[in-house]
Amino acid sequence: MAMSDRWDQAVADPHVGALLRGVDTVLSIQGSSWSVVLSVSDGRIRRTEGGEGDREPRFVLRATDEVWDLVLAEHPAPGWQSPLHLVRTGSMVVEGDEREYLRHLHVVRAVIEAARHEEAIDAVVPRRPLSAVGTYHRVHSALGTADVYVERCGSGPQLLALATAGSDTSQWHGLITETDVTDRYELITVDLPWHGRSSPIFGDPAGSWTLTPARYTDFIVAVADALELPCPTLVGASMAGAAVVHALATHQDRFAGAVACQVGHGVGNRAVAELRAADIDASVFVPEWTYGLMNPASPSSFRTRVWWGYSSGGHGLYAADIDSYQQWRFEEVAALLTSASPHIAVLSGSYDTSVPPEASRALAAAIPNASFAEMPELGHFPHAENPGRFAPHLESALRRVAAHPSRSG
């Protein structure tokens, strides 16, 4: 497809148009041998020639033709799917008003995504009913006291599953509606206090939410006790992936094992000032901060659910969770894990640029009773971005957990 045709396709794409309400800006996207100017106002986007009467671009996103060939490929290779990541790593450059670029990440991302290929909106009809049953439980933990929302679905060995930073139980709905995992396991998901449908911590002011690995573990144990779960397997991704490793290492007699996705020895690249900046809309910036961590070939309906979940988070919630996640240091619990400890199955999606597979592989190698598997078709939100493809990886991991039980005691 000719480069000019790509941008004509992009400005006509309904995914782009749906994001333009209230946007008023001009941007330019440039390669070594071509450039395009896009003007956005009154809910519409159009290409301009940059001539007399046209507004000048507020910012320019520039890269070499070779980089754009990789970015605009119909199926970009891992690491080349996200313009935000490429700007942070220097493969792309922003010139002009950088704050204007940060305020309009959603437009930049949507335009580039639409320029890759003509993609119909996939109106997914769920294969199975969303049969989860939700209940509230008053949970007392080191975090304080809150009425915590819990969903349960299925029967069999119990999986206590936790969502990524800033998210909630809805991340697991696709595993219920698109797979048959709950025919063989009971999936139990929980919202942290302040998250999803859980209440705030009683007595704490809005904006005061904080978390540490130790307090997160105390909460996980308190929930397992409140629900009278005898010995569940823990499942978590990203921040929750680190949390389940910490919880299992410090409470080896309480859990059967763990499946930890998208986690390494530590994480140091997820916090930026813009997560709390007063001049940037967090309901736009936070979902864009996370969206590029997924495989663009994952179903758009599920990627949209992840985006929307992060657009709906509470004030400062995601930033506070990321502050907690960056406190994670495997070395603090490494000595507790031995070959007699419950098995930890580490999984990693190839498209995750925040915790790449080599980081997760190194973590698994440092745990005596652990295994590692890469998920080539998935990214940072494997359970949510493409649950149908995640389910076989999860079940394989659960079989490894069951095959290597704890030998302690």
Tab-separated table of C-alpha atoms in Angstrom:
chain	number	residue	atom	x	y	z
A	1	MET	CA	0.000	0.000	0.000
A	2	ALA	CA	1.314	3.466	-0.899
A	3	MET	CA	2.180	5.645	2.088
A	4	SER	CA	-0.346	8.325	1.124
A	5	ASP	CA	-3.080	5.683	0.911
A	6	ARG	CA	-2.247	4.521	4.426
A	7	TRP	CA	-2.988	7.924	5.930
A	8	ASP	CA	-6.140	8.372	3.848
A	9	GLN	CA	-7.265	5.044	5.264
A	10	ALA	CA	-6.353	6.123	8.782
A	11	VAL	CA	-8.328	9.382	8.779
A	12	ALA	CA	-11.418	7.483	7.607
A	13	ASP	CA	-11.142	4.745	10.229
A	14	PRO	CA	-14.023	4.628	12.778
A	15	HIS	CA	-11.630	3.637	15.571
A	16	VAL	CA	-9.870	6.971	15.042
A	17	GLY	CA	-13.047	9.017	14.682
A	18	ALA	CA	-14.465	7.668	17.929
A	19	LEU	CA	-11.586	9.236	19.891
A	20	LEU	CA	-11.732	12.773	18.465
A	21	ARG	CA	-14.440	14.463	20.515
A	22	GLY	CA	-13.009	17.543	22.164
A	23	VAL	CA	-9.637	17.228	20.405
A	24	ASP	CA	-8.170	20.332	18.752
A	25	THR	CA	-4.611	19.920	17.517
A	26	VAL	CA	-2.386	19.592	14.454
A	27	LEU	CA	0.337	16.950	14.223
A	28	SER	CA	2.794	15.749	11.636
A	29	ILE	CA	4.083	12.212	11.130
A	30	GLN	CA	7.310	12.037	9.159
A	31	GLY	CA	9.695	9.507	7.684
A	32	SER	CA	12.965	10.096	5.863
A	33	SER	CA	11.271	10.582	2.491
A	34	TRP	CA	7.679	11.503	3.279
A	35	SER	CA	5.518	13.449	5.697
A	36	VAL	CA	1.844	13.888	6.472
A	37	VAL	CA	0.086	16.676	8.374
A	38	LEU	CA	-3.120	15.843	10.239
A	39	SER	CA	-5.478	18.514	11.555
A	40	VAL	CA	-8.061	17.602	14.195
A	41	SER	CA	-10.989	19.792	15.236
A	42	ASP	CA	-14.748	19.586	15.743
A	43	GLY	CA	-14.578	15.796	16.079
A	44	ARG	CA	-13.006	15.352	12.633
A	45	ILE	CA	-9.521	14.604	11.312
A	46	ARG	CA	-8.230	15.531	7.886
A	47	ARG	CA	-4.989	15.588	5.955
A	48	THR	CA	-3.707	19.027	5.046
A	49	GLU	CA	-1.049	20.214	2.638
A	50	GLY	CA	0.484	22.592	5.177
A	51	GLY	CA	-0.128	25.563	2.892
A	52	GLU	CA	-1.468	29.051	3.466
A	53	GLY	CA	-4.452	29.037	5.812
A	54	ASP	CA	-3.515	25.706	7.380
A	55	ARG	CA	-2.414	25.628	10.985
A	56	GLU	CA	1.157	24.621	11.731
A	57	PRO	CA	1.775	21.277	13.493
A	58	ARG	CA	2.024	21.495	17.259
A	59	PHE	CA	4.337	18.485	17.285
A	60	VAL	CA	6.087	16.140	14.873
A	61	LEU	CA	6.607	12.388	15.291
A	62	ARG	CA	9.673	11.485	13.254
A	63	ALA	CA	11.475	8.230	12.430
A	64	THR	CA	13.450	6.760	9.555
A	65	ASP	CA	11.660	5.032	6.689
A	66	GLU	CA	13.148	1.749	7.913
A	67	VAL	CA	11.592	2.199	11.365
A	68	TRP	CA	8.209	3.090	9.857
A	69	ASP	CA	8.340	-0.055	7.719
A	70	LEU	CA	8.623	-2.096	10.908
A	71	VAL	CA	5.974	-0.110	12.779
A	72	LEU	CA	3.433	-0.145	9.942
A	73	ALA	CA	3.827	-3.827	9.121
A	74	GLU	CA	0.474	-5.581	9.191
A	75	HIS	CA	1.810	-7.781	12.013
A	76	PRO	CA	4.631	-5.873	13.743
A	77	ALA	CA	7.308	-7.941	15.444
A	78	PRO	CA	7.477	-7.741	19.244
A	79	GLY	CA	8.856	-4.376	20.319
A	80	TRP	CA	7.748	-2.517	17.178
A	81	GLN	CA	4.041	-2.263	17.922
A	82	SER	CA	4.012	0.783	20.214
A	83	PRO	CA	5.003	4.330	19.174
A	84	LEU	CA	5.088	5.309	22.859
A	85	HIS	CA	7.708	2.638	23.562
A	86	LEU	CA	9.712	3.603	20.483
A	87	VAL	CA	9.804	7.254	21.538
A	88	ARG	CA	10.976	6.251	25.000
A	89	THR	CA	13.749	4.083	23.561
A	90	GLY	CA	14.854	6.591	20.924
A	91	SER	CA	13.761	4.853	17.710
A	92	MET	CA	11.248	7.661	17.217
A	93	VAL	CA	11.655	11.350	18.054
A	94	VAL	CA	9.082	13.940	19.095
A	95	GLU	CA	9.808	17.490	17.983
A	96	GLY	CA	7.859	20.576	19.003
A	97	ASP	CA	5.458	20.642	21.957
A	98	GLU	CA	6.092	17.388	23.826
A	99	ARG	CA	3.233	18.001	26.267
A	100	GLU	CA	0.871	18.335	23.325
A	101	TYR	CA	2.113	14.948	22.100
A	102	LEU	CA	1.569	13.397	25.551
A	103	ARG	CA	-1.944	14.845	25.741
A	104	HIS	CA	-2.795	13.301	22.381
A	105	LEU	CA	-1.215	9.869	22.626
A	106	HIS	CA	-4.588	8.302	21.910
A	107	VAL	CA	-4.847	10.086	18.565
A	108	VAL	CA	-1.261	9.256	17.578
A	109	ARG	CA	-1.668	5.584	18.487
A	110	ALA	CA	-5.055	5.191	16.806
A	111	VAL	CA	-3.885	6.839	13.578
A	112	ILE	CA	-0.782	4.646	13.356
A	113	GLU	CA	-2.767	1.519	14.165
A	114	ALA	CA	-5.327	2.376	11.481
A	115	ALA	CA	-2.551	3.001	8.925
A	116	ARG	CA	-1.310	-0.587	9.308
A	117	HIS	CA	-4.242	-2.311	7.654
A	118	GLU	CA	-7.928	-2.084	7.053
A	119	GLU	CA	-9.470	-3.642	10.125
A	120	ALA	CA	-13.165	-4.232	10.600
A	121	ILE	CA	-14.511	-3.713	14.105
A	122	ASP	CA	-14.859	-7.264	15.411
A	123	ALA	CA	-18.197	-7.351	17.178
A	124	VAL	CA	-17.397	-10.333	19.371
A	125	VAL	CA	-20.366	-12.386	20.485
A	126	PRO	CA	-19.302	-14.235	23.660
A	127	ARG	CA	-19.210	-18.001	23.231
A	128	ARG	CA	-20.371	-18.749	26.769
A	129	PRO	CA	-22.432	-16.890	29.377
A	130	LEU	CA	-20.703	-14.705	31.944
A	131	SER	CA	-21.735	-17.025	34.741
A	132	ALA	CA	-19.577	-15.589	37.536
A	133	VAL	CA	-21.341	-14.982	40.844
A	134	GLY	CA	-20.278	-11.869	42.751
A	135	THR	CA	-20.344	-11.435	46.528
A	136	TYR	CA	-18.948	-8.986	49.063
A	137	HIS	CA	-16.790	-9.914	52.039
A	138	ARG	CA	-15.618	-7.618	54.792
A	139	VAL	CA	-11.873	-8.225	54.836
A	140	HIS	CA	-9.476	-7.068	57.559
A	141	SER	CA	-5.836	-6.938	56.524
A	142	ALA	CA	-2.707	-4.827	56.862
A	143	LEU	CA	-4.266	-2.525	54.257
A	144	GLY	CA	-7.180	-1.766	56.581
A	145	THR	CA	-10.806	-2.880	56.447
A	146	ALA	CA	-12.869	-2.875	53.255
A	147	ASP	CA	-15.878	-4.571	51.743
A	148	VAL	CA	-14.108	-6.583	49.067
A	149	TYR	CA	-15.785	-7.741	45.880
A	150	VAL	CA	-15.203	-11.362	44.832
A	151	GLU	CA	-16.375	-13.269	41.750
A	152	ARG	CA	-16.459	-17.056	41.477
A	153	CYS	CA	-17.119	-19.296	38.500
A	154	GLY	CA	-16.695	-22.989	37.783
A	155	SER	CA	-15.710	-25.996	39.848
A	156	GLY	CA	-12.570	-27.982	40.517
A	157	PRO	CA	-9.167	-26.999	41.926
A	158	GLN	CA	-9.360	-23.430	43.128
A	159	LEU	CA	-7.516	-20.594	41.377
A	160	LEU	CA	-7.280	-17.322	43.291
A	161	ALA	CA	-6.595	-14.804	40.528
A	162	LEU	CA	-5.574	-11.157	40.819
A	163	ALA	CA	-5.625	-8.427	38.184
A	164	THR	CA	-2.880	-6.130	36.931
A	165	ALA	CA	-2.084	-2.757	38.498
A	166	GLY	CA	-5.068	-0.412	38.567
A	167	SER	CA	-7.514	-3.025	37.282
A	168	ASP	CA	-10.160	-5.391	38.639
A	169	THR	CA	-12.015	-8.689	38.274
A	170	SER	CA	-13.427	-7.746	34.862
A	171	GLN	CA	-10.022	-8.560	33.346
A	172	TRP	CA	-10.853	-12.246	33.857
A	173	HIS	CA	-14.284	-12.229	32.217
A	174	GLY	CA	-12.935	-13.311	28.829
A	175	LEU	CA	-11.458	-16.448	30.369
A	176	ILE	CA	-15.010	-17.346	31.452
A	177	THR	CA	-16.835	-16.425	28.240
A	178	GLU	CA	-14.252	-17.513	25.631
A	179	THR	CA	-12.713	-20.666	27.136
A	180	ASP	CA	-13.744	-23.784	29.017
A	181	VAL	CA	-11.193	-23.354	31.825
A	182	THR	CA	-13.975	-23.058	34.403
A	183	ASP	CA	-15.228	-26.520	33.400
A	184	ARG	CA	-12.138	-27.889	35.156
A	185	TYR	CA	-11.173	-25.190	37.688
A	186	GLU	CA	-12.952	-22.800	40.008
A	187	LEU	CA	-11.822	-19.288	39.075
A	188	ILE	CA	-11.979	-16.923	42.052
A	189	THR	CA	-11.126	-13.285	41.344
A	190	VAL	CA	-10.928	-10.391	43.751
A	191	ASP	CA	-10.812	-6.596	43.620
A	192	LEU	CA	-8.315	-4.856	45.862
A	193	PRO	CA	-9.775	-2.120	48.097
A	194	TRP	CA	-10.442	1.079	46.077
A	195	HIS	CA	-10.400	-1.036	42.880
A	196	GLY	CA	-13.332	-2.131	40.733
A	197	ARG	CA	-16.368	-2.788	42.914
A	198	SER	CA	-14.545	-3.074	46.256
A	199	SER	CA	-15.073	-0.251	48.716
A	200	PRO	CA	-12.352	2.191	49.730
A	201	ILE	CA	-10.515	1.399	52.947
A	202	PHE	CA	-12.883	2.541	55.671
A	203	GLY	CA	-11.745	5.892	57.070
A	204	ASP	CA	-9.012	6.572	54.487
A	205	PRO	CA	-9.236	9.790	52.444
A	206	ALA	CA	-9.526	9.714	48.653
A	207	GLY	CA	-6.119	9.713	47.019
A	208	SER	CA	-4.383	8.105	50.002
A	209	TRP	CA	-4.147	4.577	48.557
A	210	THR	CA	-0.728	2.987	48.976
A	211	LEU	CA	0.482	-0.574	48.724
A	212	THR	CA	3.636	-2.560	49.480
A	213	PRO	CA	4.525	-6.146	48.568
A	214	ALA	CA	4.181	-7.244	52.202
A	215	ARG	CA	0.785	-5.570	52.647
A	216	TYR	CA	-0.417	-7.023	49.363
A	217	THR	CA	0.557	-10.501	50.585
A	218	ASP	CA	-1.259	-9.935	53.862
A	219	PHE	CA	-4.366	-9.006	51.875
A	220	ILE	CA	-4.131	-12.128	49.696
A	221	VAL	CA	-3.875	-14.345	52.792
A	222	ALA	CA	-6.750	-12.480	54.454
A	223	VAL	CA	-8.963	-13.018	51.400
A	224	ALA	CA	-8.102	-16.738	51.253
A	225	ASP	CA	-8.975	-17.001	54.946
A	226	ALA	CA	-12.212	-15.012	54.598
A	227	LEU	CA	-13.327	-17.244	51.716
A	228	GLU	CA	-12.177	-20.382	53.556
A	229	LEU	CA	-10.060	-21.514	50.618
A	230	PRO	CA	-7.992	-24.470	51.896
A	231	CYS	CA	-5.025	-24.350	49.498
A	232	PRO	CA	-5.673	-22.423	46.270
A	233	THR	CA	-3.232	-21.876	43.431
A	234	LEU	CA	-2.411	-18.201	42.960
A	235	VAL	CA	-2.565	-16.607	39.504
A	236	GLY	CA	-1.462	-13.078	38.687
A	237	ALA	CA	0.028	-10.899	35.976
A	238	SER	CA	2.373	-7.896	36.164
A	239	MET	CA	2.070	-6.349	39.649
A	240	ALA	CA	-0.103	-9.305	40.670
A	241	GLY	CA	2.471	-11.675	39.158
A	242	ALA	CA	5.056	-10.281	41.553
A	243	ALA	CA	2.502	-10.392	44.372
A	244	VAL	CA	1.792	-14.111	43.954
A	245	VAL	CA	5.508	-14.931	44.007
A	246	HIS	CA	5.900	-12.903	47.221
A	247	ALA	CA	2.810	-14.481	48.806
A	248	LEU	CA	3.854	-18.021	47.969
A	249	ALA	CA	7.446	-17.506	49.151
A	250	THR	CA	6.310	-16.141	52.517
A	251	HIS	CA	3.308	-18.492	53.047
A	252	GLN	CA	4.337	-21.800	51.510
A	253	ASP	CA	1.924	-23.834	53.618
A	254	ARG	CA	-1.059	-21.712	52.538
A	255	PHE	CA	-0.969	-22.052	48.741
A	256	ALA	CA	-0.636	-24.990	46.341
A	257	GLY	CA	1.552	-23.062	43.916
A	258	ALA	CA	1.495	-20.044	41.660
A	259	VAL	CA	1.262	-18.980	38.018
A	260	ALA	CA	3.138	-15.692	37.684
A	261	CYS	CA	2.860	-13.829	34.378
A	262	GLN	CA	4.886	-10.833	33.178
A	263	VAL	CA	7.224	-10.589	36.181
A	264	GLY	CA	11.000	-10.414	36.607
A	265	HIS	CA	13.458	-9.789	39.430
A	266	GLY	CA	12.234	-6.201	39.624
A	267	VAL	CA	10.708	-3.478	37.490
A	268	GLY	CA	12.028	0.046	37.110
A	269	ASN	CA	10.498	1.509	33.961
A	270	ARG	CA	6.795	1.871	34.673
A	271	ALA	CA	6.498	5.152	36.590
A	272	VAL	CA	6.490	8.590	34.974
A	273	ALA	CA	5.344	11.957	36.296
A	274	GLU	CA	2.578	12.099	33.667
A	275	LEU	CA	0.627	9.407	35.526
A	276	ARG	CA	-0.301	12.125	38.045
A	277	ALA	CA	0.186	15.302	35.974
A	278	ALA	CA	-2.602	17.868	36.376
A	279	ASP	CA	-2.373	19.017	32.740
A	280	ILE	CA	-2.807	15.524	31.265
A	281	ASP	CA	-6.056	13.559	31.328
A	282	ALA	CA	-5.265	10.351	33.204
A	283	SER	CA	-8.315	8.644	31.674
A	284	VAL	CA	-6.559	8.977	28.296
A	285	PHE	CA	-2.891	8.784	29.253
A	286	VAL	CA	-3.039	5.697	31.502
A	287	PRO	CA	-4.783	3.451	28.951
A	288	GLU	CA	-2.341	4.574	26.253
A	289	TRP	CA	0.557	3.879	28.647
A	290	THR	CA	-0.634	0.272	28.807
A	291	TYR	CA	-2.244	-0.338	25.392
A	292	GLY	CA	1.018	-0.658	23.478
A	293	LEU	CA	2.118	-3.554	25.680
A	294	MET	CA	-0.303	-5.870	23.864
A	295	ASN	CA	0.027	-7.718	20.583
A	296	PRO	CA	-1.812	-5.618	17.948
A	297	ALA	CA	-2.993	-8.895	16.405
A	298	SER	CA	-4.987	-9.735	19.537
A	299	PRO	CA	-8.741	-9.229	18.978
A	300	SER	CA	-9.551	-5.521	18.953
A	301	SER	CA	-12.617	-6.057	21.147
A	302	PHE	CA	-10.489	-7.469	23.952
A	303	ARG	CA	-7.761	-4.838	23.546
A	304	THR	CA	-10.521	-2.229	23.741
A	305	ARG	CA	-11.732	-3.780	27.016
A	306	VAL	CA	-8.249	-3.424	28.473
A	307	TRP	CA	-8.079	0.195	27.261
A	308	TRP	CA	-11.510	0.973	28.695
A	309	GLY	CA	-10.686	-0.631	32.034
A	310	TYR	CA	-7.714	1.681	32.410
A	311	SER	CA	-9.767	4.658	31.295
A	312	SER	CA	-12.176	3.952	34.154
A	313	GLY	CA	-9.742	3.758	37.088
A	314	GLY	CA	-10.010	5.851	40.240
A	315	HIS	CA	-8.014	8.989	40.942
A	316	GLY	CA	-4.299	8.195	41.304
A	317	LEU	CA	-5.003	4.465	41.573
A	318	TYR	CA	-2.805	3.201	38.770
A	319	ALA	CA	0.093	5.472	39.743
A	320	ALA	CA	-0.089	4.274	43.355
A	321	ASP	CA	-0.129	0.641	42.243
A	322	ILE	CA	2.889	1.227	40.020
A	323	ASP	CA	4.704	2.805	42.972
A	324	SER	CA	4.086	-0.461	44.813
A	325	TYR	CA	5.137	-2.627	41.888
A	326	GLN	CA	8.453	-0.791	41.652
A	327	GLN	CA	9.184	-1.807	45.253
A	328	TRP	CA	9.195	-5.460	44.178
A	329	ARG	CA	12.593	-7.103	44.624
A	330	PHE	CA	12.783	-10.852	44.204
A	331	GLU	CA	16.032	-10.894	46.191
A	332	GLU	CA	14.052	-10.059	49.337
A	333	VAL	CA	12.279	-13.436	49.259
A	334	ALA	CA	14.652	-15.546	47.137
A	335	ALA	CA	16.242	-17.340	50.102
A	336	LEU	CA	12.831	-18.589	51.251
A	337	LEU	CA	12.271	-20.635	48.099
A	338	THR	CA	13.821	-24.108	47.855
A	339	SER	CA	13.330	-27.227	45.777
A	340	ALA	CA	10.751	-28.269	48.389
A	341	SER	CA	8.661	-25.118	47.866
A	342	PRO	CA	5.412	-25.199	45.878
A	343	HIS	CA	5.954	-24.870	42.142
A	344	ILE	CA	5.911	-21.449	40.489
A	345	ALA	CA	5.098	-21.499	36.768
A	346	VAL	CA	6.378	-18.306	35.143
A	347	LEU	CA	4.760	-17.186	31.865
A	348	SER	CA	5.754	-14.321	29.589
A	349	GLY	CA	4.134	-12.775	26.526
A	350	SER	CA	6.583	-11.912	23.737
A	351	TYR	CA	4.983	-8.523	23.033
A	352	ASP	CA	5.542	-7.185	26.553
A	353	THR	CA	8.173	-4.420	26.386
A	354	SER	CA	7.925	-3.557	30.101
A	355	VAL	CA	8.884	-7.038	31.364
A	356	PRO	CA	10.313	-8.800	28.305
A	357	PRO	CA	10.521	-12.600	28.176
A	358	GLU	CA	14.228	-12.653	29.026
A	359	ALA	CA	13.444	-10.976	32.371
A	360	SER	CA	10.799	-13.579	33.234
A	361	ARG	CA	13.051	-16.403	32.065
A	362	ALA	CA	15.811	-15.145	34.385
A	363	LEU	CA	13.376	-15.049	37.309
A	364	ALA	CA	12.264	-18.633	36.710
A	365	ALA	CA	15.900	-19.754	36.508
A	366	ALA	CA	16.517	-18.228	39.956
A	367	ILE	CA	13.632	-20.142	41.605
A	368	PRO	CA	14.531	-23.748	42.545
A	369	ASN	CA	11.105	-25.273	41.876
A	370	ALA	CA	9.937	-23.271	38.872
A	371	SER	CA	9.293	-23.515	35.149
A	372	PHE	CA	9.180	-20.997	32.334
A	373	ALA	CA	7.192	-20.766	29.112
A	374	GLU	CA	7.030	-17.968	26.572
A	375	MET	CA	3.713	-17.041	24.965
A	376	PRO	CA	4.726	-15.831	21.480
A	377	GLU	CA	1.297	-14.477	20.508
A	378	LEU	CA	0.589	-12.488	23.688
A	379	GLY	CA	1.720	-9.372	25.534
A	380	HIS	CA	1.525	-7.841	28.995
A	381	PHE	CA	-2.168	-8.682	29.560
A	382	PRO	CA	-2.322	-12.287	28.296
A	383	HIS	CA	-5.444	-13.235	30.243
A	384	ALA	CA	-7.362	-10.175	29.041
A	385	GLU	CA	-6.070	-9.301	25.546
A	386	ASN	CA	-6.639	-12.767	24.053
A	387	PRO	CA	-8.108	-15.181	26.620
A	388	GLY	CA	-8.664	-17.908	24.056
A	389	ARG	CA	-4.948	-18.046	23.287
A	390	PHE	CA	-3.968	-17.643	26.944
A	391	ALA	CA	-6.056	-20.556	28.236
A	392	PRO	CA	-3.819	-23.367	26.865
A	393	HIS	CA	-0.733	-21.667	28.350
A	394	LEU	CA	-2.505	-21.316	31.705
A	395	GLU	CA	-3.665	-24.925	31.808
A	396	SER	CA	-0.206	-26.191	30.868
A	397	ALA	CA	1.239	-24.089	33.697
A	398	LEU	CA	-1.354	-25.447	36.132
A	399	ARG	CA	-0.422	-28.998	35.187
A	400	ARG	CA	3.210	-28.204	36.003
A	401	VAL	CA	2.141	-26.800	39.366
A	402	ALA	CA	0.150	-29.972	40.112
A	403	ALA	CA	3.006	-32.221	38.974
A	404	HIS	CA	5.540	-30.597	41.312
A	405	PRO	CA	3.819	-30.235	44.693
A	406	SER	CA	5.557	-28.911	47.776
A	407	ARG	CA	7.725	-31.455	49.567
A	408	SER	CA	7.985	-29.389	52.738
A	409	GLY	CA	6.577	-30.598	56.023
